[in-house]
mmCIF file with all atom_site columns, C-alpha atoms in Angstrom:
data_model
loop_
_atom_site.group_PDB
_atom_site.id
_atom_site.type_symbol
_atom_site.label_atom_id
_atom_site.label_alt_id
_atom_site.label_comp_id
_atom_site.label_asym_id
_atom_site.label_entity_id
_atom_site.label_seq_id
_atom_site.pdbx_PDB_ins_code
_atom_site.Cartn_x
_atom_site.Cartn_y
_atom_site.Cartn_z
_atom_site.occupancy
_atom_site.B_iso_or_equiv
_atom_site.pdbx_formal_charge
_atom_site.auth_seq_id
_atom_site.auth_comp_id
_atom_site.auth_asym_id
_atom_site.auth_atom_id
_atom_site.pdbx_PDB_model_num
ATOM 1   C CA . UNK Z 1 1   ? 71.272 69.306 64.288 1.00 96.00 ? 6   UNK Z CA 1
ATOM 2   C CA . UNK Z 1 2   ? 74.728 67.210 65.363 1.00 97.00 ? 7   UNK Z CA 1
ATOM 3   C CA . UNK Z 1 3   ? 76.444 65.270 62.635 1.00 97.00 ? 8   UNK Z CA 1
ATOM 4   C CA . UNK Z 1 4   ? 73.592 64.713 60.353 1.00 98.00 ? 9   UNK Z CA 1
ATOM 5   C CA . UNK Z 1 5   ? 73.571 62.903 57.148 1.00 97.00 ? 10  UNK Z CA 1
ATOM 6   C CA . UNK Z 1 6   ? 71.288 62.574 54.312 1.00 97.00 ? 11  UNK Z CA 1
ATOM 7   C CA . UNK Z 1 7   ? 71.390 60.568 51.280 1.00 96.00 ? 12  UNK Z CA 1
ATOM 8   C CA . UNK Z 1 8   ? 69.167 59.878 48.545 1.00 93.00 ? 13  UNK Z CA 1
ATOM 9   C CA . UNK Z 1 9   ? 68.899 57.313 45.854 1.00 91.00 ? 14  UNK Z CA 1
ATOM 10  C CA . UNK Z 1 10  ? 67.932 57.590 42.153 1.00 88.00 ? 15  UNK Z CA 1
ATOM 11  C CA . UNK Z 1 11  ? 68.201 54.297 40.972 1.00 89.00 ? 16  UNK Z CA 1
ATOM 12  C CA . UNK Z 1 12  ? 71.229 53.037 41.338 1.00 88.00 ? 17  UNK Z CA 1
ATOM 13  C CA . UNK Z 1 13  ? 72.888 56.886 41.988 1.00 92.00 ? 18  UNK Z CA 1
ATOM 14  C CA . UNK Z 1 14  ? 73.903 57.197 45.667 1.00 92.00 ? 19  UNK Z CA 1
ATOM 15  C CA . UNK Z 1 15  ? 73.429 61.363 46.126 1.00 92.00 ? 20  UNK Z CA 1
ATOM 16  C CA . UNK Z 1 16  ? 74.970 62.850 49.619 1.00 95.00 ? 21  UNK Z CA 1
ATOM 17  C CA . UNK Z 1 17  ? 72.609 65.961 50.386 1.00 96.00 ? 22  UNK Z CA 1
ATOM 18  C CA . UNK Z 1 18  ? 73.779 66.599 53.503 1.00 97.00 ? 23  UNK Z CA 1
ATOM 19  C CA . UNK Z 1 19  ? 76.970 65.612 54.842 1.00 97.00 ? 24  UNK Z CA 1
ATOM 20  C CA . UNK Z 1 20  ? 77.761 65.434 58.796 1.00 96.00 ? 25  UNK Z CA 1
ATOM 21  C CA . UNK Z 1 21  ? 75.891 69.181 58.985 1.00 97.00 ? 26  UNK Z CA 1
ATOM 22  C CA . UNK Z 1 22  ? 76.333 70.576 62.790 1.00 98.00 ? 27  UNK Z CA 1
ATOM 23  C CA . UNK Z 1 23  ? 74.133 73.781 63.328 1.00 97.00 ? 28  UNK Z CA 1
ATOM 24  C CA . UNK Z 1 24  ? 72.679 75.172 65.977 1.00 97.00 ? 29  UNK Z CA 1
ATOM 25  C CA . UNK Z 1 25  ? 70.101 77.918 65.325 1.00 97.00 ? 30  UNK Z CA 1
ATOM 26  C CA . UNK Z 1 26  ? 68.751 80.112 68.737 1.00 95.00 ? 31  UNK Z CA 1
ATOM 27  C CA . UNK Z 1 27  ? 65.431 82.070 69.333 1.00 94.00 ? 32  UNK Z CA 1
ATOM 28  C CA . UNK Z 1 28  ? 64.909 85.173 67.596 1.00 95.00 ? 33  UNK Z CA 1
ATOM 29  C CA . UNK Z 1 29  ? 67.161 84.586 64.803 1.00 97.00 ? 34  UNK Z CA 1
ATOM 30  C CA . UNK Z 1 30  ? 66.950 85.609 61.264 1.00 97.00 ? 35  UNK Z CA 1
ATOM 31  C CA . UNK Z 1 31  ? 69.244 83.557 59.439 1.00 98.00 ? 36  UNK Z CA 1
ATOM 32  C CA . UNK Z 1 32  ? 69.207 82.496 55.782 1.00 97.00 ? 37  UNK Z CA 1
ATOM 33  C CA . UNK Z 1 33  ? 70.463 79.216 54.164 1.00 97.00 ? 38  UNK Z CA 1
ATOM 34  C CA . UNK Z 1 34  ? 71.909 79.920 50.914 1.00 96.00 ? 39  UNK Z CA 1
ATOM 35  C CA . UNK Z 1 35  ? 74.094 78.179 48.028 1.00 94.00 ? 40  UNK Z CA 1
ATOM 36  C CA . UNK Z 1 36  ? 73.630 76.757 44.546 1.00 92.00 ? 41  UNK Z CA 1
ATOM 37  C CA . UNK Z 1 37  ? 71.167 74.479 43.721 1.00 90.00 ? 42  UNK Z CA 1
ATOM 38  C CA . UNK Z 1 38  ? 72.027 71.126 44.678 1.00 90.00 ? 43  UNK Z CA 1
ATOM 39  C CA . UNK Z 1 39  ? 73.833 72.440 47.517 1.00 94.00 ? 44  UNK Z CA 1
ATOM 40  C CA . UNK Z 1 40  ? 71.459 70.822 50.187 1.00 94.00 ? 45  UNK Z CA 1
ATOM 41  C CA . UNK Z 1 41  ? 69.422 74.066 50.975 1.00 94.00 ? 46  UNK Z CA 1
ATOM 42  C CA . UNK Z 1 42  ? 66.095 72.581 50.506 1.00 92.00 ? 47  UNK Z CA 1
ATOM 43  C CA . UNK Z 1 43  ? 66.993 69.533 52.487 1.00 95.00 ? 48  UNK Z CA 1
ATOM 44  C CA . UNK Z 1 44  ? 68.287 71.377 55.395 1.00 96.00 ? 49  UNK Z CA 1
ATOM 45  C CA . UNK Z 1 45  ? 65.292 73.121 55.691 1.00 96.00 ? 50  UNK Z CA 1
ATOM 46  C CA . UNK Z 1 46  ? 62.687 69.735 55.369 1.00 94.00 ? 51  UNK Z CA 1
ATOM 47  C CA . UNK Z 1 47  ? 65.127 68.327 57.942 1.00 97.00 ? 52  UNK Z CA 1
ATOM 48  C CA . UNK Z 1 48  ? 64.723 71.211 60.374 1.00 97.00 ? 53  UNK Z CA 1
ATOM 49  C CA . UNK Z 1 49  ? 61.018 71.486 59.689 1.00 96.00 ? 54  UNK Z CA 1
ATOM 50  C CA . UNK Z 1 50  ? 60.230 67.400 60.252 1.00 96.00 ? 55  UNK Z CA 1
ATOM 51  C CA . UNK Z 1 51  ? 58.978 66.941 56.910 1.00 93.00 ? 56  UNK Z CA 1
ATOM 52  C CA . UNK Z 1 52  ? 61.873 64.793 56.028 1.00 94.00 ? 57  UNK Z CA 1
ATOM 53  C CA . UNK Z 1 53  ? 64.186 62.093 58.547 1.00 94.00 ? 58  UNK Z CA 1
ATOM 54  C CA . UNK Z 1 54  ? 68.059 62.061 58.576 1.00 96.00 ? 59  UNK Z CA 1
ATOM 55  C CA . UNK Z 1 55  ? 69.809 58.739 57.882 1.00 95.00 ? 60  UNK Z CA 1
ATOM 56  C CA . UNK Z 1 56  ? 71.839 59.535 60.777 1.00 96.00 ? 61  UNK Z CA 1
ATOM 57  C CA . UNK Z 1 57  ? 72.755 61.820 63.208 1.00 97.00 ? 62  UNK Z CA 1
ATOM 58  C CA . UNK Z 1 58  ? 70.511 63.801 65.750 1.00 96.00 ? 63  UNK Z CA 1
ATOM 59  C CA . UNK Z 1 59  ? 68.079 66.937 65.509 1.00 97.00 ? 64  UNK Z CA 1
ATOM 60  C CA . UNK Z 1 60  ? 66.853 68.435 68.638 1.00 97.00 ? 65  UNK Z CA 1
ATOM 61  C CA . UNK Z 1 61  ? 63.773 70.661 68.288 1.00 96.00 ? 66  UNK Z CA 1
ATOM 62  C CA . UNK Z 1 62  ? 62.440 72.463 71.486 1.00 93.00 ? 67  UNK Z CA 1
ATOM 63  C CA . UNK Z 1 63  ? 64.974 70.075 73.569 1.00 92.00 ? 68  UNK Z CA 1
ATOM 64  C CA . UNK Z 1 64  ? 63.257 66.777 72.055 1.00 94.00 ? 69  UNK Z CA 1
ATOM 65  C CA . UNK Z 1 65  ? 64.995 64.068 69.836 1.00 96.00 ? 70  UNK Z CA 1
ATOM 66  C CA . UNK Z 1 66  ? 63.166 64.064 66.173 1.00 94.00 ? 71  UNK Z CA 1
ATOM 67  C CA . UNK Z 1 67  ? 63.928 60.489 65.634 1.00 92.00 ? 72  UNK Z CA 1
ATOM 68  C CA . UNK Z 1 68  ? 62.832 59.227 68.936 1.00 94.00 ? 73  UNK Z CA 1
ATOM 69  C CA . UNK Z 1 69  ? 59.229 60.819 68.222 1.00 95.00 ? 74  UNK Z CA 1
ATOM 70  C CA . UNK Z 1 70  ? 56.153 58.869 66.422 1.00 95.00 ? 75  UNK Z CA 1
ATOM 71  C CA . UNK Z 1 71  ? 54.929 59.996 63.075 1.00 94.00 ? 76  UNK Z CA 1
ATOM 72  C CA . UNK Z 1 72  ? 51.682 61.266 64.912 1.00 94.00 ? 77  UNK Z CA 1
ATOM 73  C CA . UNK Z 1 73  ? 54.328 63.058 67.683 1.00 95.00 ? 78  UNK Z CA 1
ATOM 74  C CA . UNK Z 1 74  ? 56.531 64.594 65.067 1.00 95.00 ? 79  UNK Z CA 1
ATOM 75  C CA . UNK Z 1 75  ? 53.421 65.912 62.899 1.00 93.00 ? 80  UNK Z CA 1
ATOM 76  C CA . UNK Z 1 76  ? 51.803 67.472 66.071 1.00 92.00 ? 81  UNK Z CA 1
ATOM 77  C CA . UNK Z 1 77  ? 54.893 69.315 67.049 1.00 94.00 ? 82  UNK Z CA 1
ATOM 78  C CA . UNK Z 1 78  ? 55.313 70.731 63.157 1.00 94.00 ? 83  UNK Z CA 1
ATOM 79  C CA . UNK Z 1 79  ? 51.801 71.819 63.249 1.00 91.00 ? 84  UNK Z CA 1
ATOM 80  C CA . UNK Z 1 80  ? 51.936 73.535 66.285 1.00 91.00 ? 85  UNK Z CA 1
ATOM 81  C CA . UNK Z 1 81  ? 55.338 74.865 66.046 1.00 95.00 ? 86  UNK Z CA 1
ATOM 82  C CA . UNK Z 1 82  ? 56.387 75.485 62.844 1.00 97.00 ? 87  UNK Z CA 1
ATOM 83  C CA . UNK Z 1 83  ? 55.365 77.573 60.241 1.00 95.00 ? 88  UNK Z CA 1
ATOM 84  C CA . UNK Z 1 84  ? 55.810 77.312 56.396 1.00 95.00 ? 89  UNK Z CA 1
ATOM 85  C CA . UNK Z 1 85  ? 56.033 80.162 53.860 1.00 92.00 ? 90  UNK Z CA 1
ATOM 86  C CA . UNK Z 1 86  ? 56.229 78.915 50.142 1.00 89.00 ? 91  UNK Z CA 1
ATOM 87  C CA . UNK Z 1 87  ? 57.716 80.527 47.110 1.00 84.00 ? 92  UNK Z CA 1
ATOM 88  C CA . UNK Z 1 88  ? 54.718 79.927 44.962 1.00 87.00 ? 93  UNK Z CA 1
ATOM 89  C CA . UNK Z 1 89  ? 52.252 81.246 48.011 1.00 91.00 ? 94  UNK Z CA 1
ATOM 90  C CA . UNK Z 1 90  ? 50.229 77.842 48.105 1.00 93.00 ? 95  UNK Z CA 1
ATOM 91  C CA . UNK Z 1 91  ? 47.195 79.491 48.878 1.00 96.00 ? 96  UNK Z CA 1
ATOM 92  C CA . UNK Z 1 92  ? 44.034 77.637 48.449 1.00 97.00 ? 97  UNK Z CA 1
ATOM 93  C CA . UNK Z 1 93  ? 42.484 79.140 44.958 1.00 97.00 ? 98  UNK Z CA 1
ATOM 94  C CA . UNK Z 1 94  ? 38.719 78.548 45.915 1.00 98.00 ? 99  UNK Z CA 1
ATOM 95  C CA . UNK Z 1 95  ? 39.066 80.184 49.433 1.00 98.00 ? 100 UNK Z CA 1
ATOM 96  C CA . UNK Z 1 96  ? 39.262 83.755 50.223 1.00 98.00 ? 101 UNK Z CA 1
ATOM 97  C CA . UNK Z 1 97  ? 42.011 85.426 52.340 1.00 97.00 ? 102 UNK Z CA 1
ATOM 98  C CA . UNK Z 1 98  ? 40.845 85.347 55.349 1.00 98.00 ? 103 UNK Z CA 1
ATOM 99  C CA . UNK Z 1 99  ? 39.113 81.536 54.892 1.00 98.00 ? 104 UNK Z CA 1
ATOM 100 C CA . UNK Z 1 100 ? 43.452 80.620 53.660 1.00 98.00 ? 105 UNK Z CA 1
ATOM 101 C CA . UNK Z 1 101 ? 44.530 82.460 57.030 1.00 98.00 ? 106 UNK Z CA 1
ATOM 102 C CA . UNK Z 1 102 ? 41.932 80.507 59.123 1.00 98.00 ? 107 UNK Z CA 1
ATOM 103 C CA . UNK Z 1 103 ? 42.364 77.074 57.465 1.00 96.00 ? 108 UNK Z CA 1
ATOM 104 C CA . UNK Z 1 104 ? 45.290 76.086 59.940 1.00 95.00 ? 109 UNK Z CA 1
ATOM 105 C CA . UNK Z 1 105 ? 43.497 76.552 63.452 1.00 95.00 ? 110 UNK Z CA 1
ATOM 106 C CA . UNK Z 1 106 ? 40.455 75.035 61.871 1.00 95.00 ? 111 UNK Z CA 1
ATOM 107 C CA . UNK Z 1 107 ? 42.221 71.875 61.173 1.00 92.00 ? 112 UNK Z CA 1
ATOM 108 C CA . UNK Z 1 108 ? 42.986 71.608 64.819 1.00 91.00 ? 113 UNK Z CA 1
ATOM 109 C CA . UNK Z 1 109 ? 39.672 71.973 65.995 1.00 93.00 ? 114 UNK Z CA 1
ATOM 110 C CA . UNK Z 1 110 ? 39.979 75.721 67.249 1.00 95.00 ? 115 UNK Z CA 1
ATOM 111 C CA . UNK Z 1 111 ? 36.017 77.163 67.466 1.00 97.00 ? 116 UNK Z CA 1
ATOM 112 C CA . UNK Z 1 112 ? 35.478 79.468 64.771 1.00 95.00 ? 117 UNK Z CA 1
ATOM 113 C CA . UNK Z 1 113 ? 34.507 82.520 66.373 1.00 96.00 ? 118 UNK Z CA 1
ATOM 114 C CA . UNK Z 1 114 ? 38.543 82.352 68.117 1.00 97.00 ? 119 UNK Z CA 1
ATOM 115 C CA . UNK Z 1 115 ? 40.057 81.902 64.927 1.00 97.00 ? 120 UNK Z CA 1
ATOM 116 C CA . UNK Z 1 116 ? 38.080 84.276 62.862 1.00 97.00 ? 121 UNK Z CA 1
ATOM 117 C CA . UNK Z 1 117 ? 38.973 87.085 65.362 1.00 97.00 ? 122 UNK Z CA 1
ATOM 118 C CA . UNK Z 1 118 ? 42.760 85.646 65.344 1.00 96.00 ? 123 UNK Z CA 1
ATOM 119 C CA . UNK Z 1 119 ? 42.736 85.600 61.815 1.00 97.00 ? 124 UNK Z CA 1
ATOM 120 C CA . UNK Z 1 120 ? 41.223 89.312 61.625 1.00 97.00 ? 125 UNK Z CA 1
ATOM 121 C CA . UNK Z 1 121 ? 43.622 90.596 63.564 1.00 94.00 ? 126 UNK Z CA 1
ATOM 122 C CA . UNK Z 1 122 ? 47.060 89.100 62.061 1.00 93.00 ? 127 UNK Z CA 1
ATOM 123 C CA . UNK Z 1 123 ? 45.425 90.521 58.786 1.00 94.00 ? 128 UNK Z CA 1
ATOM 124 C CA . UNK Z 1 124 ? 44.853 93.696 60.266 1.00 92.00 ? 129 UNK Z CA 1
ATOM 125 C CA . UNK Z 1 125 ? 48.547 93.913 61.379 1.00 88.00 ? 130 UNK Z CA 1
ATOM 126 C CA . UNK Z 1 126 ? 49.909 93.002 57.863 1.00 88.00 ? 131 UNK Z CA 1
ATOM 127 C CA . UNK Z 1 127 ? 47.974 95.476 56.118 1.00 88.00 ? 132 UNK Z CA 1
ATOM 128 C CA . UNK Z 1 128 ? 45.675 93.529 54.159 1.00 92.00 ? 133 UNK Z CA 1
ATOM 129 C CA . UNK Z 1 129 ? 42.195 93.560 56.244 1.00 94.00 ? 134 UNK Z CA 1
ATOM 130 C CA . UNK Z 1 130 ? 40.433 95.447 53.165 1.00 95.00 ? 135 UNK Z CA 1
ATOM 131 C CA . UNK Z 1 131 ? 41.299 92.220 50.964 1.00 96.00 ? 136 UNK Z CA 1
ATOM 132 C CA . UNK Z 1 132 ? 39.988 89.791 53.349 1.00 96.00 ? 137 UNK Z CA 1
ATOM 133 C CA . UNK Z 1 133 ? 36.857 88.772 50.605 1.00 97.00 ? 138 UNK Z CA 1
ATOM 134 C CA . UNK Z 1 134 ? 39.488 88.507 48.002 1.00 98.00 ? 139 UNK Z CA 1
ATOM 135 C CA . UNK Z 1 135 ? 40.289 85.147 46.667 1.00 98.00 ? 140 UNK Z CA 1
ATOM 136 C CA . UNK Z 1 136 ? 44.129 84.701 45.527 1.00 97.00 ? 141 UNK Z CA 1
ATOM 137 C CA . UNK Z 1 137 ? 43.617 85.544 41.831 1.00 96.00 ? 142 UNK Z CA 1
ATOM 138 C CA . UNK Z 1 138 ? 42.492 88.838 42.636 1.00 97.00 ? 143 UNK Z CA 1
ATOM 139 C CA . UNK Z 1 139 ? 45.512 89.783 44.926 1.00 96.00 ? 144 UNK Z CA 1
ATOM 140 C CA . UNK Z 1 140 ? 49.054 90.807 43.875 1.00 93.00 ? 145 UNK Z CA 1
ATOM 141 C CA . UNK Z 1 141 ? 52.184 89.144 44.377 1.00 90.00 ? 146 UNK Z CA 1
ATOM 142 C CA . UNK Z 1 142 ? 52.774 91.231 47.614 1.00 91.00 ? 147 UNK Z CA 1
ATOM 143 C CA . UNK Z 1 143 ? 49.541 90.495 48.927 1.00 93.00 ? 148 UNK Z CA 1
ATOM 144 C CA . UNK Z 1 144 ? 49.299 86.978 48.123 1.00 94.00 ? 149 UNK Z CA 1
ATOM 145 C CA . UNK Z 1 145 ? 52.771 86.651 50.241 1.00 92.00 ? 150 UNK Z CA 1
ATOM 146 C CA . UNK Z 1 146 ? 51.338 88.901 53.373 1.00 92.00 ? 151 UNK Z CA 1
ATOM 147 C CA . UNK Z 1 147 ? 48.504 86.205 53.067 1.00 95.00 ? 152 UNK Z CA 1
ATOM 148 C CA . UNK Z 1 148 ? 50.830 83.348 53.115 1.00 94.00 ? 153 UNK Z CA 1
ATOM 149 C CA . UNK Z 1 149 ? 52.913 84.961 55.812 1.00 93.00 ? 154 UNK Z CA 1
ATOM 150 C CA . UNK Z 1 150 ? 49.271 85.757 57.935 1.00 94.00 ? 155 UNK Z CA 1
ATOM 151 C CA . UNK Z 1 151 ? 48.601 81.800 57.542 1.00 96.00 ? 156 UNK Z CA 1
ATOM 152 C CA . UNK Z 1 152 ? 51.815 80.849 58.717 1.00 95.00 ? 157 UNK Z CA 1
ATOM 153 C CA . UNK Z 1 153 ? 52.126 83.005 61.919 1.00 92.00 ? 158 UNK Z CA 1
ATOM 154 C CA . UNK Z 1 154 ? 48.546 82.119 63.112 1.00 95.00 ? 159 UNK Z CA 1
ATOM 155 C CA . UNK Z 1 155 ? 49.782 78.919 65.040 1.00 94.00 ? 160 UNK Z CA 1
ATOM 156 C CA . UNK Z 1 156 ? 51.992 81.431 67.015 1.00 92.00 ? 161 UNK Z CA 1
ATOM 157 C CA . UNK Z 1 157 ? 54.683 79.282 65.735 1.00 96.00 ? 162 UNK Z CA 1
ATOM 158 C CA . UNK Z 1 158 ? 58.198 79.289 67.256 1.00 96.00 ? 163 UNK Z CA 1
ATOM 159 C CA . UNK Z 1 159 ? 60.234 79.044 63.903 1.00 97.00 ? 164 UNK Z CA 1
ATOM 160 C CA . UNK Z 1 160 ? 59.054 80.141 60.504 1.00 97.00 ? 165 UNK Z CA 1
ATOM 161 C CA . UNK Z 1 161 ? 60.458 78.291 57.501 1.00 97.00 ? 166 UNK Z CA 1
ATOM 162 C CA . UNK Z 1 162 ? 60.485 80.272 54.328 1.00 95.00 ? 167 UNK Z CA 1
ATOM 163 C CA . UNK Z 1 163 ? 61.424 78.885 51.022 1.00 91.00 ? 168 UNK Z CA 1
ATOM 164 C CA . UNK Z 1 164 ? 62.393 81.632 48.383 1.00 89.00 ? 169 UNK Z CA 1
ATOM 165 C CA . UNK Z 1 165 ? 59.857 84.236 49.630 1.00 89.00 ? 170 UNK Z CA 1
ATOM 166 C CA . UNK Z 1 166 ? 60.695 87.233 47.879 1.00 88.00 ? 171 UNK Z CA 1
ATOM 167 C CA . UNK Z 1 167 ? 61.837 85.492 44.402 1.00 83.00 ? 172 UNK Z CA 1
ATOM 168 C CA . UNK Z 1 168 ? 58.694 86.481 42.618 1.00 81.00 ? 173 UNK Z CA 1
ATOM 169 C CA . UNK Z 1 169 ? 58.164 89.837 44.123 1.00 84.00 ? 174 UNK Z CA 1
ATOM 170 C CA . UNK Z 1 170 ? 59.489 93.457 42.719 1.00 88.00 ? 175 UNK Z CA 1
ATOM 171 C CA . UNK Z 1 171 ? 61.969 95.373 44.464 1.00 89.00 ? 176 UNK Z CA 1
ATOM 172 C CA . UNK Z 1 172 ? 59.187 97.670 46.425 1.00 88.00 ? 177 UNK Z CA 1
ATOM 173 C CA . UNK Z 1 173 ? 56.989 94.559 47.408 1.00 86.00 ? 178 UNK Z CA 1
ATOM 174 C CA . UNK Z 1 174 ? 60.237 92.328 48.581 1.00 88.00 ? 179 UNK Z CA 1
ATOM 175 C CA . UNK Z 1 175 ? 61.235 95.456 50.616 1.00 90.00 ? 180 UNK Z CA 1
ATOM 176 C CA . UNK Z 1 176 ? 58.037 95.360 52.403 1.00 89.00 ? 181 UNK Z CA 1
ATOM 177 C CA . UNK Z 1 177 ? 57.769 91.860 53.278 1.00 89.00 ? 182 UNK Z CA 1
ATOM 178 C CA . UNK Z 1 178 ? 61.536 91.894 54.515 1.00 91.00 ? 183 UNK Z CA 1
ATOM 179 C CA . UNK Z 1 179 ? 60.768 94.565 56.754 1.00 92.00 ? 184 UNK Z CA 1
ATOM 180 C CA . UNK Z 1 180 ? 57.343 92.981 57.670 1.00 89.00 ? 185 UNK Z CA 1
ATOM 181 C CA . UNK Z 1 181 ? 59.061 89.817 58.310 1.00 91.00 ? 186 UNK Z CA 1
ATOM 182 C CA . UNK Z 1 182 ? 62.113 91.676 60.211 1.00 94.00 ? 187 UNK Z CA 1
ATOM 183 C CA . UNK Z 1 183 ? 59.512 93.259 62.656 1.00 92.00 ? 188 UNK Z CA 1
ATOM 184 C CA . UNK Z 1 184 ? 57.788 89.950 63.334 1.00 92.00 ? 189 UNK Z CA 1
ATOM 185 C CA . UNK Z 1 185 ? 61.362 88.598 64.338 1.00 94.00 ? 190 UNK Z CA 1
ATOM 186 C CA . UNK Z 1 186 ? 62.173 91.699 66.109 1.00 94.00 ? 191 UNK Z CA 1
ATOM 187 C CA . UNK Z 1 187 ? 58.817 91.838 68.378 1.00 93.00 ? 192 UNK Z CA 1
ATOM 188 C CA . UNK Z 1 188 ? 57.656 88.207 68.700 1.00 91.00 ? 193 UNK Z CA 1
ATOM 189 C CA . UNK Z 1 189 ? 61.157 86.578 68.821 1.00 94.00 ? 194 UNK Z CA 1
ATOM 190 C CA . UNK Z 1 190 ? 60.053 84.356 66.062 1.00 96.00 ? 195 UNK Z CA 1
ATOM 191 C CA . UNK Z 1 191 ? 62.651 82.499 64.212 1.00 97.00 ? 196 UNK Z CA 1
ATOM 192 C CA . UNK Z 1 192 ? 62.817 83.001 60.476 1.00 97.00 ? 197 UNK Z CA 1
ATOM 193 C CA . UNK Z 1 193 ? 64.893 80.565 58.172 1.00 98.00 ? 198 UNK Z CA 1
ATOM 194 C CA . UNK Z 1 194 ? 65.079 81.221 54.685 1.00 96.00 ? 199 UNK Z CA 1
ATOM 195 C CA . UNK Z 1 195 ? 66.225 79.440 51.877 1.00 94.00 ? 200 UNK Z CA 1
ATOM 196 C CA . UNK Z 1 196 ? 67.137 81.798 49.080 1.00 93.00 ? 201 UNK Z CA 1
ATOM 197 C CA . UNK Z 1 197 ? 69.164 83.223 46.466 1.00 89.00 ? 202 UNK Z CA 1
ATOM 198 C CA . UNK Z 1 198 ? 67.957 86.227 46.615 1.00 91.00 ? 203 UNK Z CA 1
ATOM 199 C CA . UNK Z 1 199 ? 70.988 88.943 47.340 1.00 92.00 ? 204 UNK Z CA 1
ATOM 200 C CA . UNK Z 1 200 ? 67.704 91.520 48.511 1.00 92.00 ? 205 UNK Z CA 1
ATOM 201 C CA . UNK Z 1 201 ? 67.349 89.085 51.276 1.00 94.00 ? 206 UNK Z CA 1
ATOM 202 C CA . UNK Z 1 202 ? 70.683 87.891 51.948 1.00 94.00 ? 207 UNK Z CA 1
ATOM 203 C CA . UNK Z 1 203 ? 71.869 91.494 52.367 1.00 93.00 ? 208 UNK Z CA 1
ATOM 204 C CA . UNK Z 1 204 ? 69.011 91.732 55.533 1.00 93.00 ? 209 UNK Z CA 1
ATOM 205 C CA . UNK Z 1 205 ? 69.745 88.775 57.480 1.00 96.00 ? 210 UNK Z CA 1
ATOM 206 C CA . UNK Z 1 206 ? 71.348 88.633 60.532 1.00 96.00 ? 211 UNK Z CA 1
ATOM 207 C CA . UNK Z 1 207 ? 73.193 85.327 60.058 1.00 97.00 ? 212 UNK Z CA 1
ATOM 208 C CA . UNK Z 1 208 ? 73.944 83.548 56.573 1.00 97.00 ? 213 UNK Z CA 1
ATOM 209 C CA . UNK Z 1 209 ? 75.029 79.825 56.150 1.00 97.00 ? 214 UNK Z CA 1
ATOM 210 C CA . UNK Z 1 210 ? 76.576 78.907 52.607 1.00 97.00 ? 215 UNK Z CA 1
ATOM 211 C CA . UNK Z 1 211 ? 75.980 75.107 51.882 1.00 97.00 ? 216 UNK Z CA 1
ATOM 212 C CA . UNK Z 1 212 ? 78.100 73.620 49.068 1.00 96.00 ? 217 UNK Z CA 1
ATOM 213 C CA . UNK Z 1 213 ? 77.640 70.100 48.269 1.00 95.00 ? 218 UNK Z CA 1
ATOM 214 C CA . UNK Z 1 214 ? 75.914 69.462 51.426 1.00 96.00 ? 219 UNK Z CA 1
ATOM 215 C CA . UNK Z 1 215 ? 78.247 70.724 53.779 1.00 97.00 ? 220 UNK Z CA 1
ATOM 216 C CA . UNK Z 1 216 ? 78.478 74.078 55.189 1.00 98.00 ? 221 UNK Z CA 1
ATOM 217 C CA . UNK Z 1 217 ? 81.330 76.375 54.024 1.00 97.00 ? 222 UNK Z CA 1
ATOM 218 C CA . UNK Z 1 218 ? 80.678 79.556 55.776 1.00 96.00 ? 223 UNK Z CA 1
ATOM 219 C CA . UNK Z 1 219 ? 78.410 80.480 58.663 1.00 97.00 ? 224 UNK Z CA 1
ATOM 220 C CA . UNK Z 1 220 ? 78.447 84.292 59.517 1.00 94.00 ? 225 UNK Z CA 1
ATOM 221 C CA . UNK Z 1 221 ? 76.787 86.545 61.706 1.00 93.00 ? 226 UNK Z CA 1
ATOM 222 C CA . UNK Z 1 222 ? 76.046 90.231 60.267 1.00 82.00 ? 227 UNK Z CA 1
ATOM 223 C CA . UNK Z 1 223 ? 75.949 92.948 62.244 1.00 71.00 ? 228 UNK Z CA 1
ATOM 224 C CA . UNK Z 1 224 ? 71.573 93.942 62.998 1.00 66.00 ? 229 UNK Z CA 1
ATOM 225 C CA . UNK Z 1 225 ? 70.306 97.118 61.154 1.00 58.00 ? 230 UNK Z CA 1
#
């Protein structure tokens, strides 16, 4: 990101959500964006995730200038290269765990046999293969989060953006989920970008980016443990 600005308007009120952001995130990073409510965390992640566009500045993703892409090209790149994990999981309530994980590739027209095999492998890796027939309401919070992670990973994204992924989990499940994401990051080089207030997660990332009033006020690396 180079000199990125994002402004919103609420009636006649102008809100500067991001003010001249310069930021580079490399392959294999495990990074958290944190700050008070209204600091610009969600806006920053939305711009990086290509679900919103800046008013000015430049964003490059895998060498491509995002502002030069058409809506269709941007959607295709996002669906291919970015996975999303939501605080409230956002699982389809009428689908089983397996069906939820299969959905992103089914939408892309990948043959069902291939999709099912891939989904089963991921769910097995995440330790939840015994619950593939369960619908979300029959799963615990930790189990739902594992399904959400599996769904985000099935497309083999270069980047996973996670909004408060541990906020609704107890300490034991939060630790297990963080360990799981760190393992995936280490083995596959997948970038994980978190928007979080959770100190349990902040203590485990390799890099912390602090935002206040739309400005990066601190950007520090931590020792990998």
